[in-house]
mmCIF file of N, CA and C in Angstrom:
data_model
loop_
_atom_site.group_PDB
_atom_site.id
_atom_site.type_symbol
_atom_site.label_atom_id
_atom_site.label_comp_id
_atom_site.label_asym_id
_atom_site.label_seq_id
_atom_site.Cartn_x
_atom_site.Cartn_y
_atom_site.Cartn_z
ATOM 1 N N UNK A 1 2.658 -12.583 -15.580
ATOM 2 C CA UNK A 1 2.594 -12.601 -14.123
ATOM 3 C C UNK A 1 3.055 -11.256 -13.586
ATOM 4 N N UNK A 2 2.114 -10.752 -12.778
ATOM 5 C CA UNK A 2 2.250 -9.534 -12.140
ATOM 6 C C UNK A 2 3.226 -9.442 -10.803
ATOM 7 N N UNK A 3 4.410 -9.076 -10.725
ATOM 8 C CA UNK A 3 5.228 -8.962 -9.254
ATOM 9 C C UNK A 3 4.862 -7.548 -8.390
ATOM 10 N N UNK A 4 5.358 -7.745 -7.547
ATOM 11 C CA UNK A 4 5.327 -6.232 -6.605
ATOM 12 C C UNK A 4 6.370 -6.372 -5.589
ATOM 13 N N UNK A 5 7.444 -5.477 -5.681
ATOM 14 C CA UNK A 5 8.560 -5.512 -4.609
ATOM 15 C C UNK A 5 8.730 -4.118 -3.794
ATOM 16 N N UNK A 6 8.279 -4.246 -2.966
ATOM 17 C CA UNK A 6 8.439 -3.277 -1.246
ATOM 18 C C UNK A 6 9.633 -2.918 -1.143
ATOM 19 N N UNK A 7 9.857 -1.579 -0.662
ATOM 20 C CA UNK A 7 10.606 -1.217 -0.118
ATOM 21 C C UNK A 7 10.761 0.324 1.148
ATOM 22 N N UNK A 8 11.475 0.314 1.600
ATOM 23 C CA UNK A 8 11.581 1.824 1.991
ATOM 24 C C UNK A 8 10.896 1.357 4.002
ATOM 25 N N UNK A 9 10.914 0.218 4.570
ATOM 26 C CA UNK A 9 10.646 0.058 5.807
ATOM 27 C C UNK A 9 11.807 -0.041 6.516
ATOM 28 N N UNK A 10 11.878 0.038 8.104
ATOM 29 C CA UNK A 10 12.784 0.099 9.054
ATOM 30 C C UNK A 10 12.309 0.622 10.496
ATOM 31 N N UNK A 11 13.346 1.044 10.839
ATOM 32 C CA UNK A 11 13.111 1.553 12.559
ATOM 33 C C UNK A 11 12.934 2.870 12.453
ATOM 34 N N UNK A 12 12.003 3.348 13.033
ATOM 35 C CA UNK A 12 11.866 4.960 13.143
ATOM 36 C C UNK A 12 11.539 5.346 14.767
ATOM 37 N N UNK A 13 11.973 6.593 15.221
ATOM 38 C CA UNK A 13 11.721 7.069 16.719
ATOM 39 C C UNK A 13 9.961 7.561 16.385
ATOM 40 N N UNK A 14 9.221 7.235 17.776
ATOM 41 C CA UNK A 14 7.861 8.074 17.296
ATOM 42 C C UNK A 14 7.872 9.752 16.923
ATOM 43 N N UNK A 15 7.240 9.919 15.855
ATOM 44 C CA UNK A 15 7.210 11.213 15.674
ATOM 45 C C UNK A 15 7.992 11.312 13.989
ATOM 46 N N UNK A 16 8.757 10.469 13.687
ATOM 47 C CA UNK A 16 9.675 10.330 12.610
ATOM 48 C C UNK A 16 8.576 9.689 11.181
ATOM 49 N N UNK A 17 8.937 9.892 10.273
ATOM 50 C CA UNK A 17 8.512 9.608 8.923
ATOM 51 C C UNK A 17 9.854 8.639 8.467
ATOM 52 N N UNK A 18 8.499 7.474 7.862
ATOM 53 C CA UNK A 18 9.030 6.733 6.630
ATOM 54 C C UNK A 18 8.332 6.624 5.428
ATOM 55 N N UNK A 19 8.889 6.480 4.201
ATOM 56 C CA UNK A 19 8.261 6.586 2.933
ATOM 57 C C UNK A 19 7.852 5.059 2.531
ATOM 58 N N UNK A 20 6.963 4.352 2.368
ATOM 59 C CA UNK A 20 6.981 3.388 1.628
ATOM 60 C C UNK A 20 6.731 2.684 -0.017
ATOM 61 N N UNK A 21 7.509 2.128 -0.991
ATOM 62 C CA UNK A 21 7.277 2.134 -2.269
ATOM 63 C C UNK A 21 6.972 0.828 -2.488
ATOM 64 N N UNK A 22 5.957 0.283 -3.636
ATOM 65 C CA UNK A 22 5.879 -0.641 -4.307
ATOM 66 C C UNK A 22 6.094 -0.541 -6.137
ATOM 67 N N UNK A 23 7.012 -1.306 -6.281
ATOM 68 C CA UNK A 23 6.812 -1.293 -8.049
ATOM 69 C C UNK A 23 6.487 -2.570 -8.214
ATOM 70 N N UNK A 24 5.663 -2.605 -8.970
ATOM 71 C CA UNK A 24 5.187 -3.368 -9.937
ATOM 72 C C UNK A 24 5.671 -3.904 -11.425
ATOM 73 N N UNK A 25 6.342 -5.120 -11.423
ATOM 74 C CA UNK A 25 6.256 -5.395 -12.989
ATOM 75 C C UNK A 25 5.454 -6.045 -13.493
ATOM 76 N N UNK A 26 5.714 -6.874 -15.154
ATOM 77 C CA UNK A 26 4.987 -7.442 -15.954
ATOM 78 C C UNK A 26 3.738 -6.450 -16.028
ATOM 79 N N UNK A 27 2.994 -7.722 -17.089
ATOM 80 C CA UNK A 27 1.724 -7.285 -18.248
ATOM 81 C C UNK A 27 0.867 -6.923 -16.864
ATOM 82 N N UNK A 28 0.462 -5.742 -17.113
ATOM 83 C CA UNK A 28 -0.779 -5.013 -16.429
ATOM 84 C C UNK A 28 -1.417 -4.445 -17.398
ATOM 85 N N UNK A 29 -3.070 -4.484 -17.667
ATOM 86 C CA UNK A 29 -3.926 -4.174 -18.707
ATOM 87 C C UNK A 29 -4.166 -2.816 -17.477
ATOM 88 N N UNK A 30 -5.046 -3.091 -16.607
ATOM 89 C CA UNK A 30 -5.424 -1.710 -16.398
ATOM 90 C C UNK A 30 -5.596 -1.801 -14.750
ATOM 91 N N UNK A 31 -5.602 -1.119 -13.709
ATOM 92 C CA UNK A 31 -5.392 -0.736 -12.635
ATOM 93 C C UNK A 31 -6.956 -0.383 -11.799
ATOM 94 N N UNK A 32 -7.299 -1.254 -11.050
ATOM 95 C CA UNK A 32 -8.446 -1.114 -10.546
ATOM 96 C C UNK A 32 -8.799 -0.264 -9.565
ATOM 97 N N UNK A 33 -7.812 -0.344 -8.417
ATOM 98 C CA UNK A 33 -7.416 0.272 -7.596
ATOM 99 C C UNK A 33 -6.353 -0.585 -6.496
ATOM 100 N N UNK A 34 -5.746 0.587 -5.721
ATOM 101 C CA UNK A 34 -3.764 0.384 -5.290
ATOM 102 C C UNK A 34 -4.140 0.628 -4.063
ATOM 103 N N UNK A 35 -3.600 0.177 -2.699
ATOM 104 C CA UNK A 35 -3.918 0.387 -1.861
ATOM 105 C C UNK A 35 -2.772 -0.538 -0.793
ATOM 106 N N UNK A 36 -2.511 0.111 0.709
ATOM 107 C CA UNK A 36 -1.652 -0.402 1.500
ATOM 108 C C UNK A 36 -2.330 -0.822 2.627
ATOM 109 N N UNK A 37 -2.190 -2.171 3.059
ATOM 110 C CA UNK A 37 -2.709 -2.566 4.034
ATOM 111 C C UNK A 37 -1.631 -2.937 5.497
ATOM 112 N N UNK A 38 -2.101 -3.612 6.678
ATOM 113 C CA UNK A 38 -0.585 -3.884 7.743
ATOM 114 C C UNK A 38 -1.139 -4.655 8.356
ATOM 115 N N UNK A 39 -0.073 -5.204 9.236
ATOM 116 C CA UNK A 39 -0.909 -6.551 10.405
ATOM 117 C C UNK A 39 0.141 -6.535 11.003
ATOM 118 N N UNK A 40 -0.638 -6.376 12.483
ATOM 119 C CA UNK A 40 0.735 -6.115 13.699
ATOM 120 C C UNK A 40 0.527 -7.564 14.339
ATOM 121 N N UNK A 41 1.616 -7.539 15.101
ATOM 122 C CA UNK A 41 1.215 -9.252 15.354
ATOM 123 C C UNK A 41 -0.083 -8.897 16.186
ATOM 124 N N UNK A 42 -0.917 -10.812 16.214
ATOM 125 C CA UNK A 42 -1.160 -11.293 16.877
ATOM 126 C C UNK A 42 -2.850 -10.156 16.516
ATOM 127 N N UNK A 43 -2.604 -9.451 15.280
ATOM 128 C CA UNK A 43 -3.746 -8.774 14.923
ATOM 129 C C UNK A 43 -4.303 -9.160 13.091
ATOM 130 N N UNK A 44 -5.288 -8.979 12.711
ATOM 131 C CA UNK A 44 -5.404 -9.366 11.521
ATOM 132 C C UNK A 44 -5.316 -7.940 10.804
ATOM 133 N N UNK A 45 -5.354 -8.251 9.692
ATOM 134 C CA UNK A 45 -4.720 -7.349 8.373
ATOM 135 C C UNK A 45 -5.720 -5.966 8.810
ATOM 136 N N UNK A 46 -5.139 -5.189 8.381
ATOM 137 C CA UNK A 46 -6.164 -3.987 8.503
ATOM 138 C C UNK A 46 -5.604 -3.191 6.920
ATOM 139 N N UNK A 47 -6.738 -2.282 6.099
ATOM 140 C CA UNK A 47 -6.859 -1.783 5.076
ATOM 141 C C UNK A 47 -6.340 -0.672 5.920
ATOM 142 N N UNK A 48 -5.172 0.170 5.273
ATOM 143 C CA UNK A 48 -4.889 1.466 5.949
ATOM 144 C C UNK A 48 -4.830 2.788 4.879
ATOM 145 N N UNK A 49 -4.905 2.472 3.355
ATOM 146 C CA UNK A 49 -5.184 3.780 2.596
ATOM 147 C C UNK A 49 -5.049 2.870 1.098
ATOM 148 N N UNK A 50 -5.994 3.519 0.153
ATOM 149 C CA UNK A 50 -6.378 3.347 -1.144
ATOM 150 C C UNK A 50 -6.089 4.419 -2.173
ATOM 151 N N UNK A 51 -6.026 3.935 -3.343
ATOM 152 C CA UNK A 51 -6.236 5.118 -4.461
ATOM 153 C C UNK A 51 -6.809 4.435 -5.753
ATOM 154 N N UNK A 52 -7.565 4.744 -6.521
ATOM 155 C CA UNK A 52 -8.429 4.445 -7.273
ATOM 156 C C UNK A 52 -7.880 4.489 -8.425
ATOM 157 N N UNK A 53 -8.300 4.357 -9.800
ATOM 158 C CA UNK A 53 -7.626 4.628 -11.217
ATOM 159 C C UNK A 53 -8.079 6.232 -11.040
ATOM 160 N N UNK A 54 -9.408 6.770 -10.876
ATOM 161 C CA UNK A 54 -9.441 8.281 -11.427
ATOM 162 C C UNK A 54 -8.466 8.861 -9.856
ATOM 163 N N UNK A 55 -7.749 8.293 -8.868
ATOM 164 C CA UNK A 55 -7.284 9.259 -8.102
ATOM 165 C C UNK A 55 -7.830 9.448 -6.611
ATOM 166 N N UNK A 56 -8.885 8.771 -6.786
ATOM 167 C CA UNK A 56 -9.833 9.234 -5.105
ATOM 168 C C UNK A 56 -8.804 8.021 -3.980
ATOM 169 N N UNK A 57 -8.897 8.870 -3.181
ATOM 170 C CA UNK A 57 -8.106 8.181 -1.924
ATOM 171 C C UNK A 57 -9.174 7.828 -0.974
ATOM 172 N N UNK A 58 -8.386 7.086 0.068
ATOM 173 C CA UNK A 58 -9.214 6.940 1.229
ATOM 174 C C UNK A 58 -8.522 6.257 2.541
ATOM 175 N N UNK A 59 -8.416 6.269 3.545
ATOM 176 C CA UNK A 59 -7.713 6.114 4.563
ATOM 177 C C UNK A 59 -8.390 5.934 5.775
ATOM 178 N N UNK A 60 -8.279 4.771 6.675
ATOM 179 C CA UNK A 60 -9.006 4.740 8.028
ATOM 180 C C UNK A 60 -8.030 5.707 9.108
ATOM 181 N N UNK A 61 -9.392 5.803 9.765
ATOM 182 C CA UNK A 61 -9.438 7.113 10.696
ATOM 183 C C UNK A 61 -7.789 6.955 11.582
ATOM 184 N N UNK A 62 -7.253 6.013 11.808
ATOM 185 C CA UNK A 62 -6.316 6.169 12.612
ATOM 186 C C UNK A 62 -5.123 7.095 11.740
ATOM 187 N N UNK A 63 -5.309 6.885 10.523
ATOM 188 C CA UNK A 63 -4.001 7.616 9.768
ATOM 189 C C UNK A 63 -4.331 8.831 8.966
ATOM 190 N N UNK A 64 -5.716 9.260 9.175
ATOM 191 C CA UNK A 64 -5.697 10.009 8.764
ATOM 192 C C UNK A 64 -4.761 11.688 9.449
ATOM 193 N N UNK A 65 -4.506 12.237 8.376
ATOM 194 C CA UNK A 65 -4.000 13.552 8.622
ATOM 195 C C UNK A 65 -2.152 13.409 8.582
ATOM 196 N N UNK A 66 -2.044 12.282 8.985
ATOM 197 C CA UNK A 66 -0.426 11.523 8.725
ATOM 198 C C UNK A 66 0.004 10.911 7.723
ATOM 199 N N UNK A 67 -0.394 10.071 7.134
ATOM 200 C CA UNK A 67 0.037 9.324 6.152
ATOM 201 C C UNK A 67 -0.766 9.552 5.066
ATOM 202 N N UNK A 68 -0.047 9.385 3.935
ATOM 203 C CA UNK A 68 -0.591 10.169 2.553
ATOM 204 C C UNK A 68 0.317 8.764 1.395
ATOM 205 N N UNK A 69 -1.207 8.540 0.691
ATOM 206 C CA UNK A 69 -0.882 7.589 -0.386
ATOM 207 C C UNK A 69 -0.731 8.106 -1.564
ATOM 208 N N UNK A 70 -0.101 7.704 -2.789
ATOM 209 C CA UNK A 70 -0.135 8.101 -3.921
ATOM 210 C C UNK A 70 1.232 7.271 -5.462
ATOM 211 N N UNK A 71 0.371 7.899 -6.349
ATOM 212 C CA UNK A 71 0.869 6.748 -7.279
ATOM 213 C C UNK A 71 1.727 7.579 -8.242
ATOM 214 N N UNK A 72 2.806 6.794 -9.203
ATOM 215 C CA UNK A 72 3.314 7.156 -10.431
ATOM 216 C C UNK A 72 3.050 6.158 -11.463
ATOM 217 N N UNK A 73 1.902 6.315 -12.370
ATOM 218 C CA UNK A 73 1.755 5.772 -12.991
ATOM 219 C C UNK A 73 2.841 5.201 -13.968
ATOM 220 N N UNK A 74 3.559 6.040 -14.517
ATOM 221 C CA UNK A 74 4.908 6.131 -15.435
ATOM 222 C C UNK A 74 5.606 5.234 -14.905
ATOM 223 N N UNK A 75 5.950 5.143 -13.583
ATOM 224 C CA UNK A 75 6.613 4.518 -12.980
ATOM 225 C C UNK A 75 6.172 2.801 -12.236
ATOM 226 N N UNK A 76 5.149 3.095 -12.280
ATOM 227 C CA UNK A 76 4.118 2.405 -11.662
ATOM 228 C C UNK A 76 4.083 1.579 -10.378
ATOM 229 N N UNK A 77 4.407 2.891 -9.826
ATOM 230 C CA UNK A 77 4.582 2.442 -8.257
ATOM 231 C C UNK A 77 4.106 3.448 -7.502
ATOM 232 N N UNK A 78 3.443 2.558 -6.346
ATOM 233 C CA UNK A 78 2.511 2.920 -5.139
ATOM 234 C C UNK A 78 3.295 3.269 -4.064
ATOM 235 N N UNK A 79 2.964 4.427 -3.471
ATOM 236 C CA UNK A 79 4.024 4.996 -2.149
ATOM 237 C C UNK A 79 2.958 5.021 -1.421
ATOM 238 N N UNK A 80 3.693 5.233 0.167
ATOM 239 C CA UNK A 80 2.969 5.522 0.958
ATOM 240 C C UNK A 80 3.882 6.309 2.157
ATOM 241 N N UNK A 81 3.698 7.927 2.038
ATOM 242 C CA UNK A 81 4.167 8.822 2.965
ATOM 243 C C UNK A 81 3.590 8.830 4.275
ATOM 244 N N UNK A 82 4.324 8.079 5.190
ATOM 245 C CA UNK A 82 3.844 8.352 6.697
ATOM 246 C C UNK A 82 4.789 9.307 7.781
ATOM 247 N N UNK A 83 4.216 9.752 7.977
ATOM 248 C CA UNK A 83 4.625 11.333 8.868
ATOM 249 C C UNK A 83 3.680 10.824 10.396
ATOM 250 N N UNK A 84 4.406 11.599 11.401
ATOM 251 C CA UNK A 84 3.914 11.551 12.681
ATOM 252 C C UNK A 84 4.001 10.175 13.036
ATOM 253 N N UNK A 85 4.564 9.372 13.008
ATOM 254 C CA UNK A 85 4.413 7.814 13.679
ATOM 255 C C UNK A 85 4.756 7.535 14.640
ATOM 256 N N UNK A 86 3.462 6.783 15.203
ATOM 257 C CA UNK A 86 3.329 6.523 16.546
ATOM 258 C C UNK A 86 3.764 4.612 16.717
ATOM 259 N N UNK A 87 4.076 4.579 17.743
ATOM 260 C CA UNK A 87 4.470 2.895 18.206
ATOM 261 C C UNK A 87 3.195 2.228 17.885
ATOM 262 N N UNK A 88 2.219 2.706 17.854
ATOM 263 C CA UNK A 88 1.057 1.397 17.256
ATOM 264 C C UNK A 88 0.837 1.416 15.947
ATOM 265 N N UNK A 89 1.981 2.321 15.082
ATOM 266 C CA UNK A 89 1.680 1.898 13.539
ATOM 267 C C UNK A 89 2.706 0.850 13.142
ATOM 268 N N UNK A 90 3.202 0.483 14.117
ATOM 269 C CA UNK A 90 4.651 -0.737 13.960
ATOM 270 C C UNK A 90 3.812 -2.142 13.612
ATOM 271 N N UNK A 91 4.247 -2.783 12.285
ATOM 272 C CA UNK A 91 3.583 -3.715 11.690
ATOM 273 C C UNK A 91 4.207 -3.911 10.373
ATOM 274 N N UNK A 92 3.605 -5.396 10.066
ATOM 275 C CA UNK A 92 4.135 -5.542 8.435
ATOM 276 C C UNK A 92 3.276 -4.824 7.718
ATOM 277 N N UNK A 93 3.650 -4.139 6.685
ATOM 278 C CA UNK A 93 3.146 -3.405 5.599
ATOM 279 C C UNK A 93 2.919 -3.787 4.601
ATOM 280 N N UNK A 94 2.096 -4.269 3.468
ATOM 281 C CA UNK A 94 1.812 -5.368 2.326
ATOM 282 C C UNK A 94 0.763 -3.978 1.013
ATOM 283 N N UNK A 95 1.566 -3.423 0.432
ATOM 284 C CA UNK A 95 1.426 -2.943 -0.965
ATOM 285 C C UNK A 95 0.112 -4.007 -1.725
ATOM 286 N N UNK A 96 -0.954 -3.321 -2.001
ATOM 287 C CA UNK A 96 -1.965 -4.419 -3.125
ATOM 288 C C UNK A 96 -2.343 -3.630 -4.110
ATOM 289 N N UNK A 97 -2.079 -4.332 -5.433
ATOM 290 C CA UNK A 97 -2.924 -3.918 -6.709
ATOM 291 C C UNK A 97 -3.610 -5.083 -6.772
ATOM 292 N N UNK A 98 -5.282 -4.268 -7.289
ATOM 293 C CA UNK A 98 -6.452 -4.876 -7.802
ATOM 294 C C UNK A 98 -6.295 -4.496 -9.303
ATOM 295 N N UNK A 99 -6.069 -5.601 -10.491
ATOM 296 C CA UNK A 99 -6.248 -5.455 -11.357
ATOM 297 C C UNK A 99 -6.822 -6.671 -12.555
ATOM 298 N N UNK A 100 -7.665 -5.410 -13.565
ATOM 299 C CA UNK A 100 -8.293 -6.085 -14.536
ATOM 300 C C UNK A 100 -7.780 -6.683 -15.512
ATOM 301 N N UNK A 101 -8.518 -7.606 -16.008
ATOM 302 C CA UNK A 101 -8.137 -8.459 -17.208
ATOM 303 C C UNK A 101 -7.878 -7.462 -18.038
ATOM 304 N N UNK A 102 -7.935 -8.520 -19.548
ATOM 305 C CA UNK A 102 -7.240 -7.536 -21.081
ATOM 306 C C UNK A 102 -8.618 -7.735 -21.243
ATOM 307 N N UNK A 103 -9.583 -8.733 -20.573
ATOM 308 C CA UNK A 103 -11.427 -8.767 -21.091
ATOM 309 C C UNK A 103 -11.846 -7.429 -20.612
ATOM 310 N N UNK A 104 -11.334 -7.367 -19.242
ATOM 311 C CA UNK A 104 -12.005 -6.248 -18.331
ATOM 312 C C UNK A 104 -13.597 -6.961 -17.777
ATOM 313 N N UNK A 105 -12.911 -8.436 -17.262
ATOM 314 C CA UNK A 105 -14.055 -9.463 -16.899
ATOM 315 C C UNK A 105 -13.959 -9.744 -15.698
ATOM 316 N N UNK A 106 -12.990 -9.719 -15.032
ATOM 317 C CA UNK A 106 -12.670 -10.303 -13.836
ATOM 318 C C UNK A 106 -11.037 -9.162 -13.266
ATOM 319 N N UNK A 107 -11.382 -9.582 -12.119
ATOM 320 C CA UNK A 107 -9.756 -8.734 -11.472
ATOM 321 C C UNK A 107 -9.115 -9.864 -10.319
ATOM 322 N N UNK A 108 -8.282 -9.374 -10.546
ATOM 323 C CA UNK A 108 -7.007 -10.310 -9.632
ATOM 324 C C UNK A 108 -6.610 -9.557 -8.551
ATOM 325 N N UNK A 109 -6.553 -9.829 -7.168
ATOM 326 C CA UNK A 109 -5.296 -9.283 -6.633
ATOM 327 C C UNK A 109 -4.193 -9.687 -6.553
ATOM 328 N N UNK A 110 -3.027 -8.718 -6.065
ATOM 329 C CA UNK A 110 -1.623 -9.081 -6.096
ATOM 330 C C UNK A 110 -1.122 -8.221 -5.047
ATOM 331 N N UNK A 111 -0.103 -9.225 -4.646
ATOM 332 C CA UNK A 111 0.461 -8.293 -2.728
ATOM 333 C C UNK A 111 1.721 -8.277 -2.983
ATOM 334 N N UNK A 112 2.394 -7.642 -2.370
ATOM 335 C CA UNK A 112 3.720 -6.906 -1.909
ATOM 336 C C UNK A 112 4.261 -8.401 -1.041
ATOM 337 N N UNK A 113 5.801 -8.388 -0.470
ATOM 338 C CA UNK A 113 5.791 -9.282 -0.062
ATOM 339 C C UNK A 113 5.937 -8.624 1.265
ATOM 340 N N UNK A 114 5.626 -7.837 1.618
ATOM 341 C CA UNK A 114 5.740 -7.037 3.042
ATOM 342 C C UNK A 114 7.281 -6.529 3.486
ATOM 343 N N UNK A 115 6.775 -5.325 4.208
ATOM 344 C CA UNK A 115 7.784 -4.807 5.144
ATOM 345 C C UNK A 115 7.915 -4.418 6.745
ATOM 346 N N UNK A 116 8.716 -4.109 6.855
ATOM 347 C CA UNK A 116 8.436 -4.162 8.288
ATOM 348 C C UNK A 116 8.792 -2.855 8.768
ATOM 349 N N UNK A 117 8.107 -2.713 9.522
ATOM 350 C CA UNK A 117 7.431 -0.909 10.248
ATOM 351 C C UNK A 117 7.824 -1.073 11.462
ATOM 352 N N UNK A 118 8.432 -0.561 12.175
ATOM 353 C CA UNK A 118 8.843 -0.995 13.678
ATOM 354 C C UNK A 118 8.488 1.020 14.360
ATOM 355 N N UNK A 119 8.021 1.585 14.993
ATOM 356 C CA UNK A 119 8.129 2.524 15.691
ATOM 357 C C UNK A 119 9.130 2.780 17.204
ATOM 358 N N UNK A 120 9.760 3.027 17.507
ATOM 359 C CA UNK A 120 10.015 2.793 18.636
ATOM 360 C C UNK A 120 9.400 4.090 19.759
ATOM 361 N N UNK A 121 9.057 3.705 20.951
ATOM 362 C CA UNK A 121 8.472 5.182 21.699
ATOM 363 C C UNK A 121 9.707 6.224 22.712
#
């Protein structure tokens, strides 16, 4: 069984940076792709940045140029550097690995148990 435990959320003034981490334990065969998603209330989940096994990222337009994803494999945990934050990035934050079987037949996801992002203006 695959876990994932969050950390690194809180209160920030707009304009301020927070770092966010997920590690991952247990049996992981191989890594499909890692990615951070959020949901502010009373809004549904939104995909906010990815990273792939070879490395390719990707990020919707609101975060781009601010927030920067990236992985330690060794470590095997997913960050997510957000810089410039504004009061509408205030939301729970939920860490996901997509990963493959030991067949390499099927993939699972697995979520973070969330954090909480608060901006203040």
């Amino acid at each position: 069984q695959v876990q994932l435990v969050e950390s690194g959320g809180g209160l920030v003034q707009a304009g301020g940076s927070l770092r966010l981490s997920c590690k991952a334990s247990g049996t992981i065969f191989r890594i499909n792709y890692m990615g951070w998603y959020r949901q502010a209330p009373g809004k549904q989940r939104e995909l906010v940045a990815t990273v792939t096994d070879d490395g390719s990222t990707n990020y919707v337009d609101s975060v781009k140029g601010r927030f920067t994803i990236s992985r330690d494999n060794a470590k095997r945990t997913l960050y997510l550097q957000m810089n410039s934050l504004k009061p509408e990035d205030t939301a729970v934050y939920y860490c996901n690995f997509r990963l493959l079987s030991a067949s390499m037949t099927y993939q699972t996801d697995y979520w973070g148990q969330g954090t909480q992002v608060t901006v203040s203006s």
